[in-house]
Amino acid sequence: MGGDARNWDEESYRKSILKEREIQSRTVFRTVFAPSSSQNPEYIVVGSSDGSVAPYSISSCISNHHLWFSKSGNQMNMCASSSVAEPFCLLKGHNGPAYDVKFFGDGDDSLLLSCGDDGRIQGWRWNTILNSGCHAQETDLKPVLGLVNPQHKGPWGSLSPIPENNALAVDYQGGSIFSAAGDSCAYCWDVETSQIKMVFRGHTDYLHCVVARNSSNQIITGSEDGSMRIWDCRSGKYVNIIEPKQMKSKEAFPWISCIGLDSSESWLACGSGRSLSIWNLPASECISRIETCSPTQDLVFDDNQIIAVGAEPLLSRFDLNGMTLSQIQCAPQSAFSISLHPSGVMAVGGFGGLVDVISQFGSHLCTFCCRGH
């Protein structure tokens, strides 16, 4: 049967197709559990490839969303009618992907920070978000903190593009935010003055990750140049270079994709291509190396164990000797973020805009698809 094409809107049709494709390819780059006085996690904040930053109520998602395995048992599928979750509110974070989200502080008065492809760091008061009453609506809630990476000067007064920010680390006691940027530099920002306190120069390529080693007044960065550098935050100079690529085969990828520190800040784990290496920092020695089936894209320490995710739908747990303790199938076919709550609850985010919330016992509490702009 033919349709009436007299009121056909070609532009609306094009936009609907692009929107559908954008939803299918949306990626969650970072999840973080919000601070809470409760022993159980209440909110999880998500940074996505469309630039949005959004907190979701975990109890609401558990009540309204679920997941199951397909008949083949190899892939998780979402119910199309109930897969898209509504956030508590939807913040306009960045022009371009939001790559990282962190909390500066551990109470309701803490700052929710985000960084992204536009080279900006935005900060909102968490208690203001909770009291905003947006309830799933896109909000114009203004950030109280706005930082922009500097541009580099070229010939005849030309300026480079603003370098993107790929990761954040915080030193709450020192009032500092550290960012890993695409211009091979790490920046230390003063939260009170919104000024750059220090620039860490020495890497020869793009920075992927940064962690703060606050007990030693240091930061550790990981770069596309295949090295990690340990920096003294007093002098801005690096005090050690760790190069896992020296131990790797020719087939392995050289860059450092992710790094993590344990609670004692004496043990470091890093992902580099299809391998994960574990280092004792006081001894500057690699203790073990784990070959993985796919590139590792994020990891966290859980006491004396390491939880890692990567370019496959698996959440893997290892001990410090490199032994695989468990593997759990997760919803994103490629996972970019693993977050761990003190209660043991984990959240995995990745391709398809999916977030998979997993209990401390390995059962799936819920999986939901994040809403975008």
CSV table of C-alpha atoms in Angstrom, one decimal:
chain,number,residue,atom,x,y,z
A,1,MET,CA,0.0,0.0,0.0
A,2,GLY,CA,1.4,3.4,-1.0
A,3,GLY,CA,1.8,6.2,1.5
A,4,ASP,CA,0.9,9.9,1.2
A,5,ALA,CA,4.2,11.7,0.5
A,6,ARG,CA,2.8,15.2,0.2
A,7,ASN,CA,3.9,16.1,3.7
A,8,TRP,CA,7.1,14.1,3.6
A,9,ASP,CA,9.9,15.8,5.7
A,10,GLU,CA,13.2,14.6,4.3
A,11,GLU,CA,15.2,16.5,6.9
A,12,SER,CA,13.3,14.9,9.8
A,13,TYR,CA,13.8,11.5,8.3
A,14,ARG,CA,17.5,12.1,8.0
A,15,LYS,CA,17.8,13.3,11.6
A,16,SER,CA,15.8,10.2,12.8
A,17,ILE,CA,18.2,7.8,11.0
A,18,LEU,CA,21.3,9.6,12.4
A,19,LYS,CA,19.8,9.6,15.9
A,20,GLU,CA,19.1,5.9,15.7
A,21,ARG,CA,22.6,5.2,14.6
A,22,GLU,CA,24.1,7.4,17.3
A,23,ILE,CA,22.1,5.5,20.0
A,24,GLN,CA,23.4,2.2,18.7
A,25,SER,CA,27.0,3.4,18.7
A,26,ARG,CA,27.0,5.5,21.9
A,27,THR,CA,29.8,4.6,24.2
A,28,VAL,CA,30.1,4.9,28.0
A,29,PHE,CA,33.7,6.0,28.6
A,30,ARG,CA,33.5,6.3,32.4
A,31,THR,CA,31.3,5.4,35.4
A,32,VAL,CA,31.8,6.5,39.0
A,33,PHE,CA,29.9,5.7,42.1
A,34,ALA,CA,28.7,8.9,43.9
A,35,PRO,CA,29.7,9.5,47.5
A,36,SER,CA,27.1,8.4,50.0
A,37,SER,CA,26.6,7.9,53.8
A,38,SER,CA,24.9,4.6,53.0
A,39,GLN,CA,26.9,1.3,52.8
A,40,ASN,CA,25.2,0.5,49.5
A,41,PRO,CA,25.7,2.5,46.3
A,42,GLU,CA,22.8,5.0,45.6
A,43,TYR,CA,23.9,6.8,42.4
A,44,ILE,CA,26.2,6.1,39.6
A,45,VAL,CA,27.4,8.9,37.3
A,46,VAL,CA,28.1,8.2,33.6
A,47,GLY,CA,30.2,10.1,31.0
A,48,SER,CA,29.3,9.2,27.5
A,49,SER,CA,30.5,9.7,23.9
A,50,ASP,CA,27.8,12.3,23.2
A,51,GLY,CA,29.3,14.6,25.8
A,52,SER,CA,26.6,14.1,28.4
A,53,VAL,CA,27.2,13.6,32.1
A,54,ALA,CA,24.3,12.0,34.0
A,55,PRO,CA,23.7,10.4,37.4
A,56,TYR,CA,21.4,7.4,37.6
A,57,SER,CA,19.6,6.0,40.7
A,58,ILE,CA,20.8,2.4,41.1
A,59,SER,CA,17.7,1.3,43.0
A,60,SER,CA,15.5,2.7,40.2
A,61,CYS,CA,17.5,0.9,37.5
A,62,ILE,CA,17.4,-2.4,39.5
A,63,SER,CA,13.6,-2.0,39.7
A,64,ASN,CA,13.0,-1.1,36.1
A,65,HIS,CA,15.7,-2.8,34.0
A,66,HIS,CA,17.0,-6.3,33.6
A,67,LEU,CA,19.0,-8.4,31.2
A,68,TRP,CA,19.3,-12.0,30.0
A,69,PHE,CA,21.3,-14.2,27.8
A,70,SER,CA,20.4,-15.0,24.2
A,71,LYS,CA,19.6,-18.6,23.2
A,72,SER,CA,23.2,-19.1,22.3
A,73,GLY,CA,24.3,-18.1,25.8
A,74,ASN,CA,27.2,-16.1,24.3
A,75,GLN,CA,25.7,-12.6,24.2
A,76,MET,CA,23.7,-10.4,26.6
A,77,ASN,CA,20.6,-8.7,25.1
A,78,MET,CA,18.5,-5.9,26.4
A,79,CYS,CA,14.8,-5.6,26.2
A,80,ALA,CA,14.2,-2.9,23.6
A,81,SER,CA,11.1,-1.6,25.3
A,82,SER,CA,12.7,-1.0,28.7
A,83,SER,CA,16.4,-0.7,28.0
A,84,VAL,CA,16.9,3.1,28.0
A,85,ALA,CA,17.1,4.3,31.6
A,86,GLU,CA,16.1,7.8,32.7
A,87,PRO,CA,18.9,9.6,34.6
A,88,PHE,CA,18.2,11.8,37.7
A,89,CYS,CA,19.3,14.7,35.5
A,90,LEU,CA,21.2,15.2,32.3
A,91,LEU,CA,24.1,17.6,32.4
A,92,LYS,CA,25.5,19.2,29.2
A,93,GLY,CA,29.1,18.2,29.8
A,94,HIS,CA,31.2,18.6,26.7
A,95,ASN,CA,31.3,19.4,23.0
A,96,GLY,CA,32.5,15.9,22.0
A,97,PRO,CA,32.9,12.8,24.1
A,98,ALA,CA,33.2,13.0,27.9
A,99,TYR,CA,36.1,10.8,28.7
A,100,ASP,CA,36.3,10.8,32.5
A,101,VAL,CA,34.3,11.7,35.6
A,102,LYS,CA,35.6,11.9,39.1
A,103,PHE,CA,34.4,13.2,42.5
A,104,PHE,CA,36.5,15.9,44.3
A,105,GLY,CA,35.7,15.1,47.9
A,106,ASP,CA,33.7,12.4,49.6
A,107,GLY,CA,30.5,14.1,50.8
A,108,ASP,CA,27.4,15.8,49.5
A,109,ASP,CA,29.4,19.0,49.2
A,110,SER,CA,31.9,17.4,46.8
A,111,LEU,CA,32.4,18.5,43.3
A,112,LEU,CA,31.4,16.2,40.3
A,113,LEU,CA,34.2,16.7,37.7
A,114,SER,CA,34.2,15.7,34.1
A,115,CYS,CA,36.7,16.1,31.2
A,116,GLY,CA,36.5,15.5,27.5
A,117,ASP,CA,37.4,16.0,23.9
A,118,ASP,CA,36.9,19.8,24.0
A,119,GLY,CA,39.9,20.2,26.4
A,120,ARG,CA,37.6,21.4,29.3
A,121,ILE,CA,37.2,20.3,32.9
A,122,GLN,CA,33.7,21.0,34.3
A,123,GLY,CA,32.7,20.9,37.9
A,124,TRP,CA,29.2,20.9,39.6
A,125,ARG,CA,28.3,20.8,43.2
A,126,TRP,CA,26.9,17.3,43.9
A,127,ASN,CA,24.4,18.6,46.5
A,128,THR,CA,23.1,21.1,44.0
A,129,ILE,CA,22.5,18.3,41.5
A,130,LEU,CA,20.7,16.2,44.1
A,131,ASN,CA,18.5,19.2,45.0
A,132,SER,CA,17.9,20.4,41.4
A,133,GLY,CA,14.7,18.3,41.0
A,134,CYS,CA,15.5,17.8,37.3
A,135,HIS,CA,14.4,14.2,37.2
A,136,ALA,CA,15.5,13.0,33.8
A,137,GLN,CA,15.2,16.4,32.2
A,138,GLU,CA,18.1,17.9,30.3
A,139,THR,CA,19.3,20.8,32.5
A,140,ASP,CA,21.1,24.0,32.1
A,141,LEU,CA,22.6,23.7,35.5
A,142,LYS,CA,25.8,25.8,35.3
A,143,PRO,CA,29.1,24.4,36.4
A,144,VAL,CA,30.8,26.1,39.3
A,145,LEU,CA,34.2,25.2,37.9
A,146,GLY,CA,35.4,25.6,34.3
A,147,LEU,CA,38.9,25.0,33.3
A,148,VAL,CA,40.3,25.0,29.7
A,149,ASN,CA,43.7,23.6,28.6
A,150,PRO,CA,46.1,26.2,27.2
A,151,GLN,CA,46.8,26.4,23.5
A,152,HIS,CA,50.3,26.3,22.2
A,153,LYS,CA,51.7,29.3,20.2
A,154,GLY,CA,53.1,28.7,16.7
A,155,PRO,CA,54.6,30.9,14.0
A,156,TRP,CA,53.2,34.3,13.4
A,157,GLY,CA,51.0,34.2,16.5
A,158,SER,CA,49.0,31.1,15.4
A,159,LEU,CA,47.5,28.9,18.1
A,160,SER,CA,47.1,25.2,18.2
A,161,PRO,CA,43.8,23.5,18.8
A,162,ILE,CA,42.8,23.1,22.4
A,163,PRO,CA,44.3,19.7,23.5
A,164,GLU,CA,41.7,17.2,24.7
A,165,ASN,CA,41.6,15.8,28.3
A,166,ASN,CA,41.5,12.0,28.5
A,167,ALA,CA,41.7,11.3,32.2
A,168,LEU,CA,41.5,13.0,35.6
A,169,ALA,CA,43.0,12.4,39.1
A,170,VAL,CA,42.5,14.4,42.2
A,171,ASP,CA,44.3,15.4,45.4
A,172,TYR,CA,41.5,16.6,47.6
A,173,GLN,CA,43.8,17.5,50.6
A,174,GLY,CA,46.1,19.5,48.3
A,175,GLY,CA,43.2,21.1,46.4
A,176,SER,CA,44.5,19.9,43.0
A,177,ILE,CA,43.2,18.3,39.9
A,178,PHE,CA,45.5,16.5,37.5
A,179,SER,CA,44.6,16.0,33.9
A,180,ALA,CA,46.2,13.8,31.2
A,181,ALA,CA,46.1,15.7,27.9
A,182,GLY,CA,46.5,15.0,24.2
A,183,ASP,CA,49.5,17.4,23.9
A,184,SER,CA,51.7,14.9,25.8
A,185,CYS,CA,51.5,17.0,28.9
A,186,ALA,CA,49.8,16.5,32.3
A,187,TYR,CA,48.4,19.6,34.0
A,188,CYS,CA,48.0,20.3,37.7
A,189,TRP,CA,45.1,22.7,38.4
A,190,ASP,CA,44.4,24.7,41.6
A,191,VAL,CA,40.7,24.2,42.4
A,192,GLU,CA,40.5,27.4,44.4
A,193,THR,CA,42.1,29.8,41.9
A,194,SER,CA,41.2,27.8,38.7
A,195,GLN,CA,44.8,28.3,37.6
A,196,ILE,CA,47.5,25.9,36.3
A,197,LYS,CA,49.9,25.2,39.2
A,198,MET,CA,52.3,23.0,37.2
A,199,VAL,CA,52.8,21.4,33.8
A,200,PHE,CA,54.5,18.0,33.6
A,201,ARG,CA,56.4,17.7,30.4
A,202,GLY,CA,58.5,14.7,29.2
A,203,HIS,CA,56.3,12.3,27.4
A,204,THR,CA,56.7,12.2,23.6
A,205,ASP,CA,53.1,11.3,22.7
A,206,TYR,CA,49.4,11.5,23.7
A,207,LEU,CA,48.5,10.8,27.4
A,208,HIS,CA,45.9,8.2,28.1
A,209,CYS,CA,45.8,8.0,31.9
A,210,VAL,CA,46.9,9.6,35.1
A,211,VAL,CA,46.6,8.5,38.8
A,212,ALA,CA,47.5,10.4,41.9
A,213,ARG,CA,49.9,8.9,44.5
A,214,ASN,CA,49.0,11.3,47.2
A,215,SER,CA,51.0,9.6,50.0
A,216,SER,CA,54.2,10.4,48.1
A,217,ASN,CA,53.1,13.7,46.5
A,218,GLN,CA,53.4,12.1,43.1
A,219,ILE,CA,51.4,11.4,40.0
A,220,ILE,CA,51.8,8.6,37.5
A,221,THR,CA,51.0,9.0,33.8
A,222,GLY,CA,50.6,6.6,31.0
A,223,SER,CA,51.3,7.5,27.4
A,224,GLU,CA,51.0,6.5,23.8
A,225,ASP,CA,54.8,6.5,23.8
A,226,GLY,CA,54.7,3.2,25.7
A,227,SER,CA,56.0,4.5,29.0
A,228,MET,CA,54.7,5.4,32.4
A,229,ARG,CA,56.4,8.3,34.3
A,230,ILE,CA,56.3,8.9,38.0
A,231,TRP,CA,56.4,12.7,38.7
A,232,ASP,CA,57.3,14.7,41.7
A,233,CYS,CA,54.5,17.2,42.3
A,234,ARG,CA,56.8,19.6,44.1
A,235,SER,CA,59.3,20.0,41.3
A,236,GLY,CA,57.3,18.9,38.3
A,237,LYS,CA,60.1,16.6,37.2
A,238,TYR,CA,59.8,12.9,36.6
A,239,VAL,CA,61.6,10.6,39.1
A,240,ASN,CA,61.3,7.3,37.3
A,241,ILE,CA,60.3,5.9,33.9
A,242,ILE,CA,58.6,2.5,33.6
A,243,GLU,CA,58.5,0.9,30.1
A,244,PRO,CA,56.6,-2.3,29.9
A,245,LYS,CA,57.2,-2.4,26.2
A,246,GLN,CA,60.8,-3.6,26.8
A,247,MET,CA,59.3,-6.9,28.0
A,248,LYS,CA,56.9,-7.4,25.2
A,249,SER,CA,56.8,-9.2,21.9
A,250,LYS,CA,56.7,-7.4,18.6
A,251,GLU,CA,53.0,-8.2,18.2
A,252,ALA,CA,52.0,-6.4,21.3
A,253,PHE,CA,50.9,-2.8,21.3
A,254,PRO,CA,53.3,-0.4,23.0
A,255,TRP,CA,51.0,2.3,24.4
A,256,ILE,CA,49.8,2.4,28.0
A,257,SER,CA,46.0,2.3,28.0
A,258,CYS,CA,45.2,2.3,31.7
A,259,ILE,CA,46.9,2.3,35.1
A,260,GLY,CA,45.8,1.6,38.7
A,261,LEU,CA,47.2,1.8,42.2
A,262,ASP,CA,46.3,-0.3,45.2
A,263,SER,CA,45.2,1.3,48.5
A,264,SER,CA,48.8,1.2,49.9
A,265,GLU,CA,50.1,3.0,46.7
A,266,SER,CA,52.9,0.5,46.6
A,267,TRP,CA,51.5,-1.7,43.8
A,268,LEU,CA,50.7,-0.6,40.3
A,269,ALA,CA,49.0,-2.4,37.4
A,270,CYS,CA,49.0,-1.2,33.8
A,271,GLY,CA,47.4,-2.4,30.6
A,272,SER,CA,49.4,-2.2,27.4
A,273,GLY,CA,47.9,-3.9,24.3
A,274,ARG,CA,47.1,-7.5,25.0
A,275,SER,CA,48.9,-7.7,28.3
A,276,LEU,CA,48.6,-6.5,31.8
A,277,SER,CA,51.7,-6.1,34.0
A,278,ILE,CA,51.9,-5.7,37.8
A,279,TRP,CA,54.7,-3.6,39.4
A,280,ASN,CA,56.1,-3.2,42.9
A,281,LEU,CA,56.8,0.5,43.0
A,282,PRO,CA,59.3,0.7,46.0
A,283,ALA,CA,61.4,-2.0,44.2
A,284,SER,CA,60.7,-0.6,40.7
A,285,GLU,CA,60.2,-4.2,39.6
A,286,CYS,CA,57.7,-6.0,37.4
A,287,ILE,CA,56.3,-8.9,39.5
A,288,SER,CA,54.1,-10.6,37.0
A,289,ARG,CA,52.7,-10.2,33.5
A,290,ILE,CA,49.4,-11.4,32.2
A,291,GLU,CA,48.7,-12.1,28.5
A,292,THR,CA,45.1,-11.2,27.7
A,293,CYS,CA,42.9,-12.2,24.7
A,294,SER,CA,42.1,-8.6,23.9
A,295,PRO,CA,43.5,-5.1,24.8
A,296,THR,CA,42.9,-4.1,28.4
A,297,GLN,CA,41.0,-0.8,28.6
A,298,ASP,CA,40.5,-0.2,32.3
A,299,LEU,CA,41.4,-1.8,35.7
A,300,VAL,CA,41.0,-1.3,39.4
A,301,PHE,CA,42.5,-2.9,42.5
A,302,ASP,CA,40.3,-4.8,44.9
A,303,ASP,CA,42.6,-5.4,47.9
A,304,ASN,CA,45.2,-7.8,46.6
A,305,GLN,CA,43.4,-8.5,43.4
A,306,ILE,CA,43.0,-6.8,40.1
A,307,ILE,CA,39.7,-6.4,38.1
A,308,ALA,CA,40.1,-5.6,34.4
A,309,VAL,CA,37.9,-5.1,31.4
A,310,GLY,CA,38.8,-4.6,27.7
A,311,ALA,CA,37.7,-5.1,24.1
A,312,GLU,CA,35.6,-8.2,24.9
A,313,PRO,CA,32.4,-8.8,27.0
A,314,LEU,CA,34.3,-10.1,30.0
A,315,LEU,CA,35.2,-8.8,33.5
A,316,SER,CA,38.3,-10.6,34.6
A,317,ARG,CA,39.8,-10.9,38.1
A,318,PHE,CA,43.5,-11.7,38.7
A,319,ASP,CA,45.8,-12.1,41.7
A,320,LEU,CA,49.1,-10.3,42.0
A,321,ASN,CA,50.9,-13.4,40.6
A,322,GLY,CA,49.0,-13.1,37.4
A,323,MET,CA,46.7,-16.0,38.0
A,324,THR,CA,43.1,-15.7,36.6
A,325,LEU,CA,40.7,-16.1,39.5
A,326,SER,CA,37.4,-15.6,37.7
A,327,GLN,CA,35.8,-14.2,34.5
A,328,ILE,CA,32.2,-12.9,34.3
A,329,GLN,CA,30.4,-12.1,31.1
A,330,CYS,CA,29.2,-8.5,30.9
A,331,ALA,CA,26.8,-6.6,28.7
A,332,PRO,CA,29.1,-4.2,26.7
A,333,GLN,CA,30.8,-6.0,23.8
A,334,SER,CA,33.7,-3.7,24.4
A,335,ALA,CA,34.1,-2.3,28.0
A,336,PHE,CA,36.0,1.0,28.7
A,337,SER,CA,35.3,1.5,32.4
A,338,ILE,CA,35.2,-0.6,35.6
A,339,SER,CA,34.2,1.1,38.9
A,340,LEU,CA,34.3,-0.5,42.3
A,341,HIS,CA,32.2,0.6,45.3
A,342,PRO,CA,33.5,-0.1,48.8
A,343,SER,CA,30.6,-2.5,49.3
A,344,GLY,CA,32.0,-4.7,46.5
A,345,VAL,CA,29.4,-3.7,43.9
A,346,MET,CA,31.0,-3.1,40.4
A,347,ALA,CA,29.8,-1.2,37.3
A,348,VAL,CA,31.1,-1.9,33.8
A,349,GLY,CA,30.4,0.7,31.1
A,350,GLY,CA,31.1,0.5,27.4
A,351,PHE,CA,29.9,0.2,23.8
A,352,GLY,CA,26.2,0.6,23.1
A,353,GLY,CA,25.8,3.0,25.9
A,354,LEU,CA,25.4,0.1,28.3
A,355,VAL,CA,26.2,0.0,32.0
A,356,ASP,CA,26.2,-3.4,33.8
A,357,VAL,CA,25.9,-3.3,37.6
A,358,ILE,CA,27.3,-6.5,39.2
A,359,SER,CA,27.1,-7.5,42.8
A,360,GLN,CA,30.1,-8.5,45.0
A,361,PHE,CA,29.1,-12.1,44.5
A,362,GLY,CA,29.2,-11.9,40.7
A,363,SER,CA,25.5,-11.8,40.0
A,364,HIS,CA,24.1,-9.1,37.6
A,365,LEU,CA,21.9,-6.6,39.5
A,366,CYS,CA,20.8,-4.8,36.4
A,367,THR,CA,21.9,-3.6,33.0
A,368,PHE,CA,20.7,-0.4,31.4
A,369,CYS,CA,21.3,1.7,28.3
A,370,CYS,CA,22.1,5.4,29.1
A,371,ARG,CA,20.0,8.1,27.7
A,372,GLY,CA,21.7,10.8,25.6
A,373,HIS,CA,21.0,14.4,24.6
